Amino acid sequence: MGMLNNWDVGGGVSDFWDYIRQPRPHRWTSWGVAVVLALVVFWGFGKYLIPYEKPKPQIIYFENWKADRSEAEVRADWIARAKETTRENARRRAEYQKLADMMGVPYDSSKADEVTRETLGKEADTLIAKKPEPPKRSTLAERAARGPKPAAEGPTRP
């Protein structure tokens, strides 16, 4: 435990410096290979491990309106877009309802369905699926209370 408290970095650095300064054959070749290998490793990490994708050019389309549109035209356009959003939300809710029914999870969209009916009127009835009642399954206790089923008539084996 005493070794970890007394660090002597100076001695290790001076030994390393003496080792490096000694003239050895292929000393510069070894340094070159070590530096190139380190650079290749860092370049490989930068290029392949953490890839950078340049942003792709985007084309953004927007609607262009006449400058002299009336207030009624603006409101009609807002209402048309709101109705389309409501239709899409109703379709999504129907898909969620199917998923919830398959998984046996309770999913209540009645409040959202009321808003859809207010917005779309009779068209909402085609979008909002009528929820069928789930089939009633009897429990083990109910089946036991009914008693045993009568045996089916037919040939019996001896």
Coordinates of N, CA and C in Angstrom, one line a residue:
M1 N 0.8 -1.2 0.0 CA 0.0 0.0 0.0 C 0.9 1.3 0.0
G2 N 2.1 1.2 0.5 CA 3.0 2.3 0.6 C 3.5 2.7 -0.7
M3 N 3.5 1.8 -1.7 CA 4.0 2.1 -3.0 C 3.1 3.0 -3.8
L4 N 1.8 2.9 -3.5 CA 0.9 3.8 -4.3 C 0.8 5.2 -3.8
N5 N 1.3 5.4 -2.6 CA 1.3 6.8 -2.0 C 2.5 7.6 -2.5
N6 N 3.6 7.0 -2.8 CA 4.8 7.7 -3.2 C 5.1 7.5 -4.7
W7 N 4.7 8.4 -5.5 CA 4.9 8.3 -6.9 C 6.2 9.1 -7.3
D8 N 7.0 8.4 -8.1 CA 8.2 9.1 -8.6 C 8.2 9.1 -10.1
V9 N 7.6 10.1 -10.7 CA 7.5 10.1 -12.2 C 8.8 10.5 -12.8
G10 N 9.5 11.3 -12.1 CA 10.8 11.9 -12.7 C 11.8 10.8 -13.1
G11 N 11.9 9.8 -12.2 CA 12.9 8.7 -12.5 C 12.5 7.9 -13.8
G12 N 11.2 7.6 -13.9 CA 10.7 6.9 -15.1 C 10.9 7.7 -16.4
V13 N 10.6 9.0 -16.3 CA 10.8 9.9 -17.5 C 12.2 9.9 -17.9
S14 N 13.1 10.1 -16.9 CA 14.5 10.2 -17.3 C 15.1 8.9 -17.9
D15 N 14.6 7.7 -17.4 CA 15.0 6.5 -17.9 C 14.5 6.3 -19.4
F16 N 13.3 6.7 -19.6 CA 12.7 6.7 -21.0 C 13.5 7.6 -21.9
W17 N 13.8 8.8 -21.5 CA 14.6 9.7 -22.3 C 16.0 9.2 -22.6
D18 N 16.6 8.6 -21.6 CA 18.0 8.0 -21.9 C 17.9 6.8 -22.9
Y19 N 16.8 6.0 -22.8 CA 16.6 4.9 -23.8 C 16.4 5.4 -25.2
I20 N 15.6 6.5 -25.3 CA 15.3 7.1 -26.6 C 16.6 7.7 -27.3
R21 N 17.4 8.3 -26.5 CA 18.6 9.0 -27.0 C 19.7 8.1 -27.5
Q22 N 19.7 6.9 -27.0 CA 20.8 5.9 -27.4 C 20.7 5.6 -28.9
P23 N 21.8 5.7 -29.6 CA 21.8 5.4 -31.0 C 21.6 3.9 -31.3
R24 N 20.5 3.6 -31.8 CA 20.2 2.2 -32.1 C 20.0 2.1 -33.6
P25 N 20.3 0.9 -34.2 CA 19.9 0.7 -35.6 C 18.4 0.7 -35.8
H26 N 17.9 1.3 -36.9 CA 16.5 1.3 -37.2 C 15.7 2.1 -36.2
R27 N 16.3 3.0 -35.4 CA 15.6 3.9 -34.5 C 14.6 4.7 -35.2
W28 N 15.0 5.4 -36.2 CA 14.0 6.3 -36.9 C 13.0 5.6 -37.7
T29 N 13.3 4.4 -38.1 CA 12.3 3.6 -38.8 C 11.2 3.1 -37.8
S30 N 11.7 2.7 -36.6 CA 10.7 2.3 -35.6 C 9.8 3.5 -35.2
W31 N 10.4 4.7 -35.0 CA 9.6 5.9 -34.7 C 8.6 6.2 -35.8
G32 N 9.0 6.1 -37.1 CA 8.1 6.3 -38.2 C 7.0 5.4 -38.2
V33 N 7.3 4.1 -38.0 CA 6.2 3.1 -38.0 C 5.2 3.3 -36.9
A34 N 5.7 3.6 -35.7 CA 4.9 3.9 -34.5 C 4.0 5.1 -34.8
V35 N 4.5 6.1 -35.3 CA 3.7 7.3 -35.5 C 2.7 7.1 -36.6
V36 N 3.1 6.4 -37.7 CA 2.1 6.2 -38.8 C 1.0 5.2 -38.3
L37 N 1.4 4.2 -37.6 CA 0.4 3.3 -37.1 C -0.6 4.0 -36.1
A38 N -0.1 4.9 -35.3 CA -1.0 5.6 -34.4 C -1.9 6.5 -35.2
L39 N -1.4 7.2 -36.2 CA -2.2 8.0 -37.1 C -3.3 7.2 -37.8
V40 N -2.9 6.1 -38.3 CA -3.9 5.2 -39.0 C -5.0 4.8 -38.1
V41 N -4.6 4.4 -36.9 CA -5.7 4.0 -35.9 C -6.6 5.1 -35.6
F42 N -6.1 6.3 -35.3 CA -6.9 7.5 -35.0 C -7.8 7.8 -36.3
W43 N -7.2 7.8 -37.4 CA -8.0 8.1 -38.6 C -9.1 7.1 -38.8
G44 N -8.8 5.8 -38.6 CA -9.8 4.8 -38.8 C -11.0 5.0 -37.8
F45 N -10.6 5.3 -36.5 CA -11.7 5.6 -35.5 C -12.6 6.7 -36.0
G46 N -11.9 7.8 -36.4 CA -12.6 9.0 -36.8 C -13.5 8.7 -38.1
K47 N -13.0 7.9 -39.0 CA -13.8 7.7 -40.2 C -14.8 6.7 -40.1
Y48 N -14.5 5.5 -39.5 CA -15.4 4.4 -39.5 C -16.2 4.1 -38.2
L49 N -15.6 4.4 -37.1 CA -16.3 4.1 -35.9 C -17.3 5.2 -35.5
I50 N -17.0 6.5 -35.9 CA -17.9 7.6 -35.6 C -18.1 8.3 -37.0
P51 N -19.0 7.7 -37.8 CA -19.2 8.2 -39.2 C -19.9 9.5 -39.1
Y52 N -19.5 10.4 -40.1 CA -20.2 11.7 -40.2 C -20.8 11.7 -41.6
E53 N -22.1 11.9 -41.6 CA -22.8 12.0 -42.9 C -23.1 13.5 -43.2
K54 N -22.7 13.9 -44.4 CA -23.0 15.3 -44.7 C -24.5 15.4 -44.9
P55 N -25.1 16.5 -44.5 CA -26.5 16.7 -44.7 C -26.9 16.7 -46.2
K56 N -27.9 16.0 -46.5 CA -28.4 15.9 -47.9 C -29.2 17.2 -48.2
P57 N -29.1 17.7 -49.4 CA -29.9 18.8 -49.7 C -31.4 18.5 -49.7
Q58 N -32.2 19.4 -49.1 CA -33.6 19.2 -49.0 C -34.4 20.2 -49.8
I59 N -35.4 19.7 -50.4 CA -36.3 20.6 -51.2 C -37.6 20.7 -50.3
I60 N -37.9 21.9 -49.9 CA -39.1 22.1 -49.1 C -40.1 22.9 -49.9
Y61 N -41.2 22.2 -50.1 CA -42.3 22.8 -50.9 C -43.2 23.5 -49.9
F62 N -43.7 24.6 -50.3 CA -44.7 25.4 -49.5 C -45.8 25.9 -50.4
E63 N -47.0 26.0 -49.8 CA -48.1 26.5 -50.6 C -48.0 28.0 -50.9
N64 N -48.4 28.4 -52.0 CA -48.4 29.8 -52.4 C -49.8 30.3 -52.6
W65 N -50.2 31.3 -51.9 CA -51.5 31.8 -52.0 C -51.6 33.2 -52.7
K66 N -52.7 33.5 -53.2 CA -52.9 34.8 -53.8 C -52.9 35.8 -52.7
A67 N -52.4 37.0 -53.0 CA -52.3 38.0 -52.0 C -53.6 38.6 -51.7
D68 N -54.6 38.5 -52.6 CA -55.9 39.1 -52.4 C -56.9 38.1 -52.0
R69 N -56.5 37.1 -51.3 CA -57.5 36.1 -50.8 C -58.4 36.8 -49.8
S70 N -59.7 36.4 -49.8 CA -60.6 36.9 -48.9 C -60.5 36.2 -47.5
E71 N -61.1 36.8 -46.5 CA -61.1 36.2 -45.2 C -61.8 34.8 -45.2
A72 N -62.9 34.8 -46.0 CA -63.7 33.5 -46.1 C -62.9 32.4 -46.8
E73 N -62.1 32.7 -47.8 CA -61.2 31.7 -48.4 C -60.2 31.2 -47.4
V74 N -59.6 32.1 -46.6 CA -58.6 31.7 -45.7 C -59.2 30.8 -44.6
R75 N -60.4 31.1 -44.1 CA -61.1 30.3 -43.1 C -61.5 28.9 -43.7
A76 N -61.9 28.9 -45.0 CA -62.3 27.7 -45.6 C -61.1 26.8 -45.8
D77 N -60.0 27.3 -46.1 CA -58.7 26.5 -46.2 C -58.3 26.0 -44.8
W78 N -58.5 26.8 -43.8 CA -58.1 26.3 -42.4 C -59.1 25.1 -42.0
I79 N -60.3 25.3 -42.3 CA -61.3 24.2 -42.0 C -61.0 23.0 -42.7
A80 N -60.7 23.1 -44.0 CA -60.4 21.9 -44.8 C -59.1 21.2 -44.3
R81 N -58.1 21.9 -43.9 CA -56.9 21.3 -43.3 C -57.2 20.7 -41.9
A82 N -58.1 21.3 -41.1 CA -58.4 20.8 -39.8 C -59.2 19.5 -40.0
K83 N -60.1 19.5 -41.0 CA -60.9 18.2 -41.2 C -60.0 17.1 -41.7
E84 N -59.0 17.4 -42.5 CA -58.1 16.3 -43.0 C -57.3 15.8 -41.8
T85 N -56.8 16.7 -40.9 CA -56.1 16.3 -39.7 C -57.0 15.4 -38.8
T86 N -58.2 15.8 -38.7 CA -59.2 15.0 -37.9 C -59.4 13.6 -38.5
R87 N -59.5 13.6 -39.8 CA -59.7 12.2 -40.5 C -58.5 11.4 -40.2
E88 N -57.3 11.9 -40.3 CA -56.1 11.1 -40.1 C -56.0 10.7 -38.7
N89 N -56.4 11.5 -37.7 CA -56.4 11.1 -36.3 C -57.4 10.0 -36.1
A90 N -58.5 10.1 -36.7 CA -59.6 9.0 -36.5 C -59.0 7.7 -37.1
R91 N -58.3 7.7 -38.2 CA -57.8 6.5 -38.8 C -56.7 5.9 -37.8
R92 N -55.9 6.8 -37.3 CA -54.9 6.3 -36.3 C -55.5 5.7 -35.1
R93 N -56.6 6.3 -34.5 CA -57.3 5.8 -33.4 C -57.9 4.5 -33.7
A94 N -58.4 4.3 -34.9 CA -59.0 3.0 -35.2 C -57.9 1.9 -35.2
E95 N -56.7 2.2 -35.7 CA -55.6 1.3 -35.7 C -55.2 1.0 -34.3
Y96 N -55.1 2.0 -33.4 CA -54.8 1.8 -32.0 C -55.8 0.9 -31.4
Q97 N -57.1 1.1 -31.7 CA -58.1 0.3 -31.1 C -58.0 -1.2 -31.5
K98 N -57.6 -1.4 -32.8 CA -57.4 -2.8 -33.2 C -56.3 -3.4 -32.4
L99 N -55.2 -2.7 -32.3 CA -54.0 -3.2 -31.6 C -54.4 -3.4 -30.1
A100 N -55.1 -2.5 -29.5 CA -55.5 -2.7 -28.1 C -56.4 -3.9 -27.9
D101 N -57.3 -4.1 -28.9 CA -58.2 -5.3 -28.8 C -57.4 -6.6 -29.0
M102 N -56.4 -6.6 -29.8 CA -55.6 -7.8 -30.0 C -54.8 -8.1 -28.8
M103 N -54.3 -7.1 -28.1 CA -53.5 -7.3 -26.9 C -54.3 -7.4 -25.6
G104 N -55.6 -7.1 -25.7 CA -56.5 -7.2 -24.5 C -56.3 -6.0 -23.6
V105 N -55.9 -4.9 -24.1 CA -55.7 -3.7 -23.3 C -56.9 -2.8 -23.5
P106 N -57.4 -2.2 -22.4 CA -58.6 -1.3 -22.5 C -58.1 0.0 -23.2
Y107 N -58.9 0.5 -24.1 CA -58.5 1.7 -24.9 C -59.8 2.4 -25.1
D108 N -60.0 3.6 -24.5 CA -61.2 4.3 -24.7 C -61.0 5.6 -25.4
S109 N -61.6 5.7 -26.6 CA -61.4 6.9 -27.4 C -62.7 7.6 -27.6
S110 N -63.7 7.4 -26.7 CA -65.0 8.0 -26.8 C -65.0 9.5 -26.9
K111 N -64.2 10.2 -26.1 CA -64.1 11.7 -26.1 C -63.6 12.2 -27.4
A112 N -62.5 11.5 -27.9 CA -62.0 11.9 -29.2 C -62.9 11.6 -30.3
D113 N -63.7 10.5 -30.2 CA -64.7 10.2 -31.2 C -65.8 11.3 -31.3
E114 N -66.2 11.8 -30.1 CA -67.2 12.9 -30.0 C -66.7 14.1 -30.8
V115 N -65.4 14.5 -30.6 CA -64.9 15.6 -31.3 C -64.9 15.4 -32.8
T116 N -64.5 14.1 -33.2 CA -64.5 13.8 -34.6 C -65.9 13.9 -35.2
R117 N -66.9 13.5 -34.4 CA -68.3 13.6 -34.9 C -68.7 15.1 -35.1
E118 N -68.3 15.9 -34.1 CA -68.6 17.3 -34.2 C -68.0 17.9 -35.4
T119 N -66.8 17.5 -35.7 CA -66.0 18.2 -36.8 C -66.5 17.7 -38.1
L120 N -66.7 16.3 -38.3 CA -66.9 15.8 -39.6 C -68.4 15.4 -39.9
G121 N -69.2 15.4 -38.8 CA -70.6 15.1 -39.0 C -70.8 13.6 -39.4
K122 N -71.6 13.3 -40.4 CA -72.0 12.0 -40.8 C -70.8 11.2 -41.3
E123 N -69.8 11.9 -41.9 CA -68.6 11.3 -42.4 C -67.8 10.5 -41.3
A124 N -68.0 11.0 -40.1 CA -67.3 10.4 -39.0 C -67.7 8.9 -38.8
D125 N -69.0 8.6 -39.1 CA -69.5 7.2 -38.8 C -68.7 6.2 -39.7
T126 N -68.2 6.6 -40.9 CA -67.4 5.6 -41.7 C -66.0 5.5 -41.1
L127 N -65.5 6.5 -40.5 CA -64.1 6.5 -40.0 C -64.0 5.8 -38.6
I128 N -65.1 6.0 -37.8 CA -65.0 5.5 -36.4 C -65.7 4.1 -36.5
A129 N -64.9 3.1 -36.2 CA -65.5 1.7 -36.3 C -66.3 1.5 -35.1
K130 N -67.4 0.8 -35.3 CA -68.2 0.4 -34.2 C -67.5 -0.7 -33.4
K131 N -67.4 -0.6 -32.1 CA -66.6 -1.5 -31.3 C -67.5 -2.7 -31.0
P132 N -67.1 -3.9 -31.6 CA -67.9 -5.1 -31.3 C -67.6 -5.5 -29.8
E133 N -68.6 -6.0 -29.2 CA -68.5 -6.5 -27.9 C -67.6 -7.7 -27.9
P134 N -66.6 -7.8 -27.0 CA -65.7 -9.0 -27.0 C -66.5 -10.2 -26.6
P135 N -66.1 -11.3 -27.1 CA -66.9 -12.6 -26.8 C -66.8 -12.9 -25.3
K136 N -67.9 -13.2 -24.7 CA -67.9 -13.5 -23.3 C -67.3 -14.9 -23.1
R137 N -66.3 -15.0 -22.3 CA -65.7 -16.3 -22.0 C -66.0 -16.6 -20.5
S138 N -66.4 -17.8 -20.4 CA -66.8 -18.2 -19.0 C -65.6 -18.6 -18.2
T139 N -65.6 -18.3 -16.9 CA -64.5 -18.6 -16.1 C -64.6 -20.1 -15.6
L140 N -63.6 -20.6 -15.0 CA -63.5 -21.9 -14.5 C -64.6 -22.1 -13.5
A141 N -64.8 -21.1 -12.6 CA -65.8 -21.2 -11.6 C -67.3 -21.3 -12.2
E142 N -67.5 -20.6 -13.2 CA -68.9 -20.6 -13.9 C -69.1 -22.0 -14.5
R143 N -68.1 -22.5 -15.1 CA -68.2 -23.9 -15.8 C -68.4 -24.9 -14.7
A144 N -67.7 -24.8 -13.6 CA -67.9 -25.8 -12.5 C -69.3 -25.7 -11.9
A145 N -69.8 -24.5 -11.8 CA -71.2 -24.3 -11.2 C -72.2 -24.9 -12.1
R146 N -72.0 -24.9 -13.5 CA -73.0 -25.5 -14.4 C -73.1 -27.0 -14.3
G147 N -72.0 -27.6 -13.8 CA -72.0 -29.1 -13.7 C -71.4 -29.7 -14.9
P148 N -71.2 -31.0 -14.9 CA -70.6 -31.7 -16.0 C -71.5 -31.7 -17.3
K149 N -70.9 -31.7 -18.4 CA -71.7 -31.7 -19.7 C -72.2 -33.1 -19.9
P150 N -73.4 -33.3 -20.5 CA -73.8 -34.6 -20.7 C -72.9 -35.3 -21.8
A151 N -72.7 -36.6 -21.6 CA -71.9 -37.3 -22.6 C -72.6 -37.3 -24.0
A152 N -71.8 -37.3 -25.0 CA -72.3 -37.3 -26.3 C -72.8 -38.7 -26.6
E153 N -74.0 -38.8 -27.3 CA -74.6 -40.0 -27.6 C -73.8 -40.6 -28.8
G154 N -73.6 -41.9 -28.8 CA -72.9 -42.5 -29.9 C -72.3 -43.8 -29.5
P155 N -71.6 -44.5 -30.3 CA -71.0 -45.8 -30.0 C -69.9 -45.6 -28.9
T156 N -70.0 -46.5 -28.0 CA -69.0 -46.5 -26.9 C -68.1 -47.7 -27.1
R157 N -66.9 -47.6 -26.6 CA -66.0 -48.7 -26.7 C -66.1 -49.5 -25.4
P158 N -66.0 -50.8 -25.5 CA -66.1 -51.7 -24.3 C -64.8 -51.6 -23.5

